PDB file of C-alpha atoms in Angstrom:
ATOM      1  CA  MET A 292       0.111   0.265   0.176  1.00 95.00           C
ATOM      2  CA  ILE A 293       1.497   3.538  -0.980  1.00 97.00           C
ATOM      3  CA  ARG A 294       0.613   5.611   1.949  1.00 98.00           C
ATOM      4  CA  VAL A 295      -0.221   9.970   0.250  1.00 98.00           C
ATOM      5  CA  VAL A 296       0.047  13.023   1.853  1.00 98.00           C
ATOM      6  CA  ILE A 297      -2.244  15.543  -0.516  1.00 98.00           C
ATOM      7  CA  VAL A 298      -0.870  19.650  -0.392  1.00 98.00           C
ATOM      8  CA  ASP A 299      -2.730  21.694  -1.681  1.00 97.00           C
ATOM      9  CA  ASP A 300      -4.746  25.673  -0.944  1.00 96.00           C
ATOM     10  CA  HIS A 301      -8.039  24.226  -2.493  1.00 95.00           C
ATOM     11  CA  HIS A 302     -10.133  22.183  -1.463  1.00 96.00           C
ATOM     12  CA  LEU A 303     -11.631  21.039  -4.438  1.00 95.00           C
ATOM     13  CA  VAL A 304      -8.596  20.428  -5.698  1.00 95.00           C
ATOM     14  CA  ARG A 305      -7.981  18.463  -2.836  1.00 97.00           C
ATOM     15  CA  SER A 306     -11.133  16.129  -2.832  1.00 96.00           C
ATOM     16  CA  GLY A 307     -10.590  15.469  -6.301  1.00 97.00           C
ATOM     17  CA  ILE A 308      -7.298  14.152  -6.048  1.00 97.00           C
ATOM     18  CA  ARG A 309      -8.514  12.171  -2.876  1.00 97.00           C
ATOM     19  CA  THR A 310     -11.183  10.696  -4.915  1.00 97.00           C
ATOM     20  CA  LEU A 311      -8.928   9.769  -8.391  1.00 97.00           C
ATOM     21  CA  LEU A 312      -5.904   8.349  -5.945  1.00 97.00           C
ATOM     22  CA  SER A 313      -8.599   6.421  -3.771  1.00 95.00           C
ATOM     23  CA  ALA A 314     -10.170   4.227  -6.624  1.00 95.00           C
ATOM     24  CA  ASP A 315      -6.418   2.601  -6.888  1.00 97.00           C
ATOM     25  CA  PRO A 316      -6.792   0.198  -4.686  1.00 97.00           C
ATOM     26  CA  ARG A 317      -2.843  -0.164  -3.605  1.00 97.00           C
ATOM     27  CA  ILE A 318      -2.753   4.237  -2.478  1.00 98.00           C
ATOM     28  CA  GLU A 319      -4.097   5.455   0.746  1.00 97.00           C
ATOM     29  CA  VAL A 320      -4.362   8.764   0.960  1.00 98.00           C
ATOM     30  CA  VAL A 321      -3.469   9.378   4.858  1.00 98.00           C
ATOM     31  CA  ALA A 322      -3.789  13.155   5.196  1.00 98.00           C
ATOM     32  CA  GLU A 323      -4.187  16.464   3.493  1.00 97.00           C
ATOM     33  CA  ALA A 324      -3.281  19.849   4.265  1.00 98.00           C
ATOM     34  CA  ALA A 325      -4.306  23.062   3.256  1.00 97.00           C
ATOM     35  CA  ASN A 326      -0.798  25.361   3.074  1.00 97.00           C
ATOM     36  CA  GLY A 327       2.921  24.379   3.317  1.00 96.00           C
ATOM     37  CA  ARG A 328       3.436  24.587   6.988  1.00 97.00           C
ATOM     38  CA  ASP A 329       0.411  22.057   7.884  1.00 98.00           C
ATOM     39  CA  GLY A 330       1.545  19.652   4.836  1.00 97.00           C
ATOM     40  CA  VAL A 331       5.313  19.878   6.478  1.00 97.00           C
ATOM     41  CA  ALA A 332       3.291  18.706  10.146  1.00 98.00           C
ATOM     42  CA  ALA A 333       1.344  16.308   8.419  1.00 98.00           C
ATOM     43  CA  ALA A 334       4.428  14.606   6.711  1.00 98.00           C
ATOM     44  CA  LEU A 335       6.614  14.581   9.246  1.00 97.00           C
ATOM     45  CA  GLU A 336       3.012  12.827  11.970  1.00 97.00           C
ATOM     46  CA  SER A 337       2.130  10.345   9.396  1.00 97.00           C
ATOM     47  CA  ARG A 338       5.079   9.755   7.268  1.00 96.00           C
ATOM     48  CA  PRO A 339       3.600   8.703   4.112  1.00 97.00           C
ATOM     49  CA  ASP A 340       5.471   6.960   1.028  1.00 97.00           C
ATOM     50  CA  VAL A 341       4.470  10.104  -1.336  1.00 97.00           C
ATOM     51  CA  VAL A 342       3.834  13.607  -0.763  1.00 98.00           C
ATOM     52  CA  LEU A 343       1.606  15.329  -3.267  1.00 98.00           C
ATOM     53  CA  MET A 344       2.775  19.020  -3.394  1.00 97.00           C
ATOM     54  CA  ASP A 345       1.263  22.340  -4.880  1.00 96.00           C
ATOM     55  CA  LEU A 346       3.952  25.056  -5.097  1.00 93.00           C
ATOM     56  CA  SER A 347       1.518  28.351  -4.364  1.00 92.00           C
ATOM     57  CA  MET A 348       0.404  28.315  -1.191  1.00 94.00           C
ATOM     58  CA  PRO A 349      -0.199  30.603   1.777  1.00 90.00           C
ATOM     59  CA  GLN A 350       2.042  30.583   4.962  1.00 91.00           C
ATOM     60  CA  MET A 351       4.467  28.580   2.882  1.00 95.00           C
ATOM     61  CA  ASP A 352       5.182  27.403  -0.483  1.00 94.00           C
ATOM     62  CA  GLY A 353       5.603  24.100  -1.291  1.00 95.00           C
ATOM     63  CA  VAL A 354      10.024  24.558  -2.231  1.00 94.00           C
ATOM     64  CA  ALA A 355       9.954  25.295   1.113  1.00 95.00           C
ATOM     65  CA  ALA A 356       8.304  22.879   2.448  1.00 97.00           C
ATOM     66  CA  THR A 357       9.754  20.598   0.222  1.00 96.00           C
ATOM     67  CA  ARG A 358      12.646  21.354   1.972  1.00 93.00           C
ATOM     68  CA  ALA A 359      11.850  20.938   5.214  1.00 96.00           C
ATOM     69  CA  ILE A 360      10.367  17.165   4.427  1.00 96.00           C
ATOM     70  CA  ILE A 361      13.500  16.431   3.216  1.00 92.00           C
ATOM     71  CA  ALA A 362      15.686  17.666   5.597  1.00 91.00           C
ATOM     72  CA  ALA A 363      13.427  15.786   8.079  1.00 92.00           C
ATOM     73  CA  ASP A 364      15.395  12.767   6.283  1.00 88.00           C
ATOM     74  CA  ILE A 365      11.605  10.128   6.532  1.00 91.00           C
ATOM     75  CA  ALA A 366      12.093   8.619   3.529  1.00 89.00           C
ATOM     76  CA  THR A 367       9.442  10.414   1.764  1.00 94.00           C
ATOM     77  CA  SER A 368       8.933  10.929  -1.580  1.00 94.00           C
ATOM     78  CA  VAL A 369       7.962  14.705  -2.665  1.00 95.00           C
ATOM     79  CA  VAL A 370       6.131  15.275  -6.246  1.00 95.00           C
ATOM     80  CA  VAL A 371       4.921  18.291  -6.417  1.00 95.00           C
ATOM     81  CA  LEU A 372       1.956  18.625  -8.507  1.00 95.00           C
ATOM     82  CA  THR A 373       1.389  22.204  -9.950  1.00 91.00           C
ATOM     83  CA  SER A 374      -0.501  24.789 -12.824  1.00 88.00           C
ATOM     84  CA  PHE A 375       3.529  26.089 -13.218  1.00 82.00           C
ATOM     85  CA  SER A 376       5.739  24.854 -15.813  1.00 73.00           C
ATOM     86  CA  ASP A 377       8.474  28.024 -15.691  1.00 71.00           C
ATOM     87  CA  ARG A 378      12.526  27.468 -15.274  1.00 73.00           C
ATOM     88  CA  ASP A 379      13.127  29.021 -12.435  1.00 78.00           C
ATOM     89  CA  ARG A 380       9.851  26.844 -10.188  1.00 79.00           C
ATOM     90  CA  VAL A 381      10.980  23.787 -11.740  1.00 82.00           C
ATOM     91  CA  ARG A 382      14.785  23.706 -10.701  1.00 80.00           C
ATOM     92  CA  ASP A 383      14.359  25.943  -7.277  1.00 85.00           C
ATOM     93  CA  VAL A 384      11.962  22.226  -6.256  1.00 87.00           C
ATOM     94  CA  LEU A 385      13.837  20.036  -7.868  1.00 84.00           C
ATOM     95  CA  ALA A 386      16.971  21.518  -5.608  1.00 83.00           C
ATOM     96  CA  ALA A 387      15.081  21.767  -2.650  1.00 88.00           C
ATOM     97  CA  GLY A 388      14.720  18.242  -3.152  1.00 88.00           C
ATOM     98  CA  ALA A 389      11.314  16.948  -4.929  1.00 90.00           C
ATOM     99  CA  THR A 390      11.304  13.653  -6.386  1.00 87.00           C
ATOM    100  CA  GLY A 391       9.634  14.578  -9.015  1.00 88.00           C
ATOM    101  CA  TYR A 392       7.414  17.376 -11.147  1.00 91.00           C
ATOM    102  CA  VAL A 393       3.812  16.579 -12.370  1.00 92.00           C
ATOM    103  CA  LEU A 394       1.669  19.323 -14.295  1.00 91.00           C
ATOM    104  CA  LYS A 395      -2.068  19.601 -12.949  1.00 92.00           C
ATOM    105  CA  ASP A 396      -3.255  19.213 -16.726  1.00 91.00           C
ATOM    106  CA  CYS A 397      -1.886  15.825 -16.752  1.00 91.00           C
ATOM    107  CA  GLU A 398      -4.099  12.236 -17.829  1.00 92.00           C
ATOM    108  CA  PRO A 399      -5.553  10.840 -14.459  1.00 95.00           C
ATOM    109  CA  GLN A 400      -4.028   7.932 -15.402  1.00 94.00           C
ATOM    110  CA  GLU A 401      -0.468  10.042 -15.474  1.00 93.00           C
ATOM    111  CA  LEU A 402      -0.881  10.867 -11.745  1.00 96.00           C
ATOM    112  CA  LEU A 403      -1.592   7.486 -10.747  1.00 96.00           C
ATOM    113  CA  ALA A 404       1.678   6.641 -12.851  1.00 94.00           C
ATOM    114  CA  ALA A 405       3.537   9.402 -10.715  1.00 94.00           C
ATOM    115  CA  VAL A 406       2.853   8.171  -7.222  1.00 96.00           C
ATOM    116  CA  HIS A 407       3.742   4.655  -8.069  1.00 95.00           C
ATOM    117  CA  THR A 408       7.068   5.692  -9.395  1.00 91.00           C
ATOM    118  CA  ALA A 409       8.272   8.019  -6.757  1.00 91.00           C
ATOM    119  CA  ALA A 410       7.242   5.048  -3.962  1.00 92.00           C
ATOM    120  CA  ALA A 411       9.431   3.028  -6.242  1.00 88.00           C
ATOM    121  CA  GLY A 412      12.076   5.364  -5.914  1.00 83.00           C
ATOM    122  CA  ASN A 413      12.296   6.363  -9.228  1.00 82.00           C
ATOM    123  CA  VAL A 414      11.388  10.252 -10.652  1.00 81.00           C
ATOM    124  CA  PRO A 415       8.154  11.431 -12.211  1.00 86.00           C
ATOM    125  CA  LEU A 416       8.769  14.381 -14.997  1.00 82.00           C
ATOM    126  CA  ASP A 417       6.130  15.583 -16.787  1.00 82.00           C
ATOM    127  CA  PRO A 418       7.923  15.887 -20.317  1.00 74.00           C
ATOM    128  CA  ARG A 419       6.831  19.295 -20.184  1.00 75.00           C
ATOM    129  CA  VAL A 420       9.240  20.498 -18.181  1.00 75.00           C
ATOM    130  CA  ALA A 421      11.758  18.302 -19.010  1.00 64.00           C
ATOM    131  CA  GLY A 422      13.514  21.495 -20.865  1.00 58.00           C
ATOM    132  CA  ALA A 423      13.698  22.855 -17.539  1.00 59.00           C
ATOM    133  CA  LEU A 424      16.340  20.717 -17.010  1.00 58.00           C
ATOM    134  CA  LEU A 425      18.592  21.632 -19.919  1.00 49.00           C
ATOM    135  CA  PRO A 426      21.631  23.420 -19.334  1.00 49.00           C
ATOM    136  CA  GLU A 427      21.292  26.972 -19.900  1.00 48.00           C
ATOM    137  CA  PRO A 428      22.870  28.326 -23.606  1.00 46.00           C
ATOM    138  CA  ALA A 429      25.244  30.038 -22.087  1.00 42.00           C
ATOM    139  CA  GLY A 430      27.540  30.024 -19.651  1.00 41.00           C
ATOM    140  CA  GLU A 431      29.221  25.908 -17.834  1.00 44.00           C
ATOM    141  CA  PRO A 432      28.186  26.628 -14.556  1.00 45.00           C
ATOM    142  CA  GLY A 433      28.657  22.875 -13.965  1.00 54.00           C
ATOM    143  CA  PRO A 434      26.184  20.673 -11.969  1.00 70.00           C
ATOM    144  CA  SER A 435      25.071  21.813  -8.705  1.00 79.00           C
ATOM    145  CA  LEU A 436      25.311  18.832  -6.029  1.00 85.00           C
ATOM    146  CA  SER A 437      24.783  18.824  -2.058  1.00 87.00           C
ATOM    147  CA  PRO A 438      27.410  17.264   0.096  1.00 87.00           C
ATOM    148  CA  ARG A 439      25.470  14.400   0.859  1.00 90.00           C
ATOM    149  CA  GLU A 440      24.708  13.937  -3.348  1.00 90.00           C
ATOM    150  CA  ILE A 441      28.572  13.995  -3.638  1.00 91.00           C
ATOM    151  CA  ASP A 442      28.889  11.146  -1.064  1.00 91.00           C
ATOM    152  CA  VAL A 443      26.337   8.997  -2.790  1.00 92.00           C
ATOM    153  CA  LEU A 444      27.747   9.977  -6.217  1.00 91.00           C
ATOM    154  CA  ARG A 445      31.588   8.582  -4.333  1.00 90.00           C
ATOM    155  CA  LEU A 446      30.487   5.248  -3.776  1.00 92.00           C
ATOM    156  CA  VAL A 447      28.119   4.583  -6.849  1.00 89.00           C
ATOM    157  CA  ALA A 448      31.856   5.196  -7.978  1.00 88.00           C
ATOM    158  CA  GLN A 449      33.448   2.557  -6.376  1.00 88.00           C
ATOM    159  CA  GLY A 450      30.375   0.646  -7.139  1.00 86.00           C
ATOM    160  CA  MET A 451      28.671  -0.030  -4.265  1.00 89.00           C
ATOM    161  CA  ALA A 452      24.883  -1.066  -4.734  1.00 88.00           C
ATOM    162  CA  ASN A 453      22.142   1.362  -3.404  1.00 89.00           C
ATOM    163  CA  LYS A 454      21.385  -0.876  -0.193  1.00 90.00           C
ATOM    164  CA  GLN A 455      25.432  -0.891   0.611  1.00 92.00           C
ATOM    165  CA  ILE A 456      25.280   2.978   0.111  1.00 93.00           C
ATOM    166  CA  GLY A 457      22.658   3.445   2.299  1.00 91.00           C
ATOM    167  CA  ARG A 458      24.454   2.045   4.965  1.00 92.00           C
ATOM    168  CA  ALA A 459      27.559   3.260   4.928  1.00 92.00           C
ATOM    169  CA  LEU A 460      26.055   6.735   5.052  1.00 93.00           C
ATOM    170  CA  GLY A 461      22.834   5.480   7.873  1.00 92.00           C
ATOM    171  CA  ILE A 462      20.236   6.790   5.700  1.00 92.00           C
ATOM    172  CA  THR A 463      17.671   4.402   3.761  1.00 91.00           C
ATOM    173  CA  GLU A 464      17.585   2.671   0.503  1.00 88.00           C
ATOM    174  CA  ARG A 465      14.839   4.987  -0.789  1.00 88.00           C
ATOM    175  CA  THR A 466      16.919   8.134  -0.099  1.00 91.00           C
ATOM    176  CA  VAL A 467      19.867   6.663  -1.692  1.00 90.00           C
ATOM    177  CA  LYS A 468      17.336   6.521  -4.686  1.00 88.00           C
ATOM    178  CA  ALA A 469      15.642  10.450  -4.439  1.00 89.00           C
ATOM    179  CA  HIS A 470      19.046  11.813  -4.412  1.00 90.00           C
ATOM    180  CA  LEU A 471      20.707   9.290  -7.565  1.00 90.00           C
ATOM    181  CA  GLY A 472      17.303  10.871  -9.386  1.00 87.00           C
ATOM    182  CA  ARG A 473      18.430  13.987  -8.428  1.00 87.00           C
ATOM    183  CA  VAL A 474      22.552  13.595  -9.123  1.00 89.00           C
ATOM    184  CA  PHE A 475      21.259  11.889 -12.376  1.00 86.00           C
ATOM    185  CA  ARG A 476      19.273  15.381 -13.608  1.00 84.00           C
ATOM    186  CA  GLU A 477      22.395  17.546 -12.628  1.00 85.00           C
ATOM    187  CA  LEU A 478      24.713  15.448 -14.346  1.00 84.00           C
ATOM    188  CA  GLY A 479      22.298  15.172 -17.234  1.00 79.00           C
ATOM    189  CA  VAL A 480      22.628  11.013 -17.296  1.00 78.00           C
ATOM    190  CA  LEU A 481      20.124   8.426 -17.017  1.00 74.00           C
ATOM    191  CA  ASP A 482      22.154   5.819 -15.455  1.00 74.00           C
ATOM    192  CA  ARG A 483      24.338   5.133 -12.608  1.00 79.00           C
ATOM    193  CA  THR A 484      27.476   3.624 -15.381  1.00 79.00           C
ATOM    194  CA  SER A 485      27.348   7.337 -16.673  1.00 80.00           C
ATOM    195  CA  ALA A 486      26.986   8.553 -13.452  1.00 84.00           C
ATOM    196  CA  ALA A 487      30.288   6.432 -12.473  1.00 84.00           C
ATOM    197  CA  LEU A 488      32.128   7.782 -14.960  1.00 82.00           C
ATOM    198  CA  TRP A 489      31.382  11.444 -14.524  1.00 85.00           C
ATOM    199  CA  ALA A 490      32.444  10.844 -10.950  1.00 85.00           C
ATOM    200  CA  ARG A 491      35.333   9.236 -11.784  1.00 81.00           C
ATOM    201  CA  ASP A 492      36.365  12.146 -14.408  1.00 78.00           C
ATOM    202  CA  HIS A 493      35.574  15.128 -11.980  1.00 81.00           C
ATOM    203  CA  LEU A 494      35.497  13.776  -7.917  1.00 77.00           C
ATOM    204  CA  VAL A 495      38.806  13.095  -6.331  1.00 53.00           C
TER     205      VAL A 495
END
């Protein structure tokens, strides 16, 4: 059973999402919240597998709420569900630790698939926002990796499996997968072999 928290400031939207998710026998909606602050509290209390997070909300926006949930290291994947697809918003929330990004006008089955994908430790990303992750045309700023992501990448380069990396760093295997998803996006690679090759060339 995949346990989900819905965070959105519109009651009608939350109700519609709950109805859709509840039709899937493998998904259970365990909590809802109408703002980012309450969303963080709900996630910390219920420790769901997936949080569906809106971006524009009162009291605490989706970026800050995502950052707080990921910082708590409760093995929860945050999937952004929003109407916004501009480059800055996409990059800001993915940098904050979101696992995936889905637009609200997606098909119902696409949202269900995104929940299952995130719960499995993979990265659901709407193709329409994928362009926001491409490098800027000018300049070569290089990947922006957190210290923990670099730790994970170094161990990948040493040939460790996700479970071994988790044990070495004291984090869950799901958290390792989430870190790798962000590493892959930052490096512009699709698999751990390519990431390991990059690490061997760029990390000492």
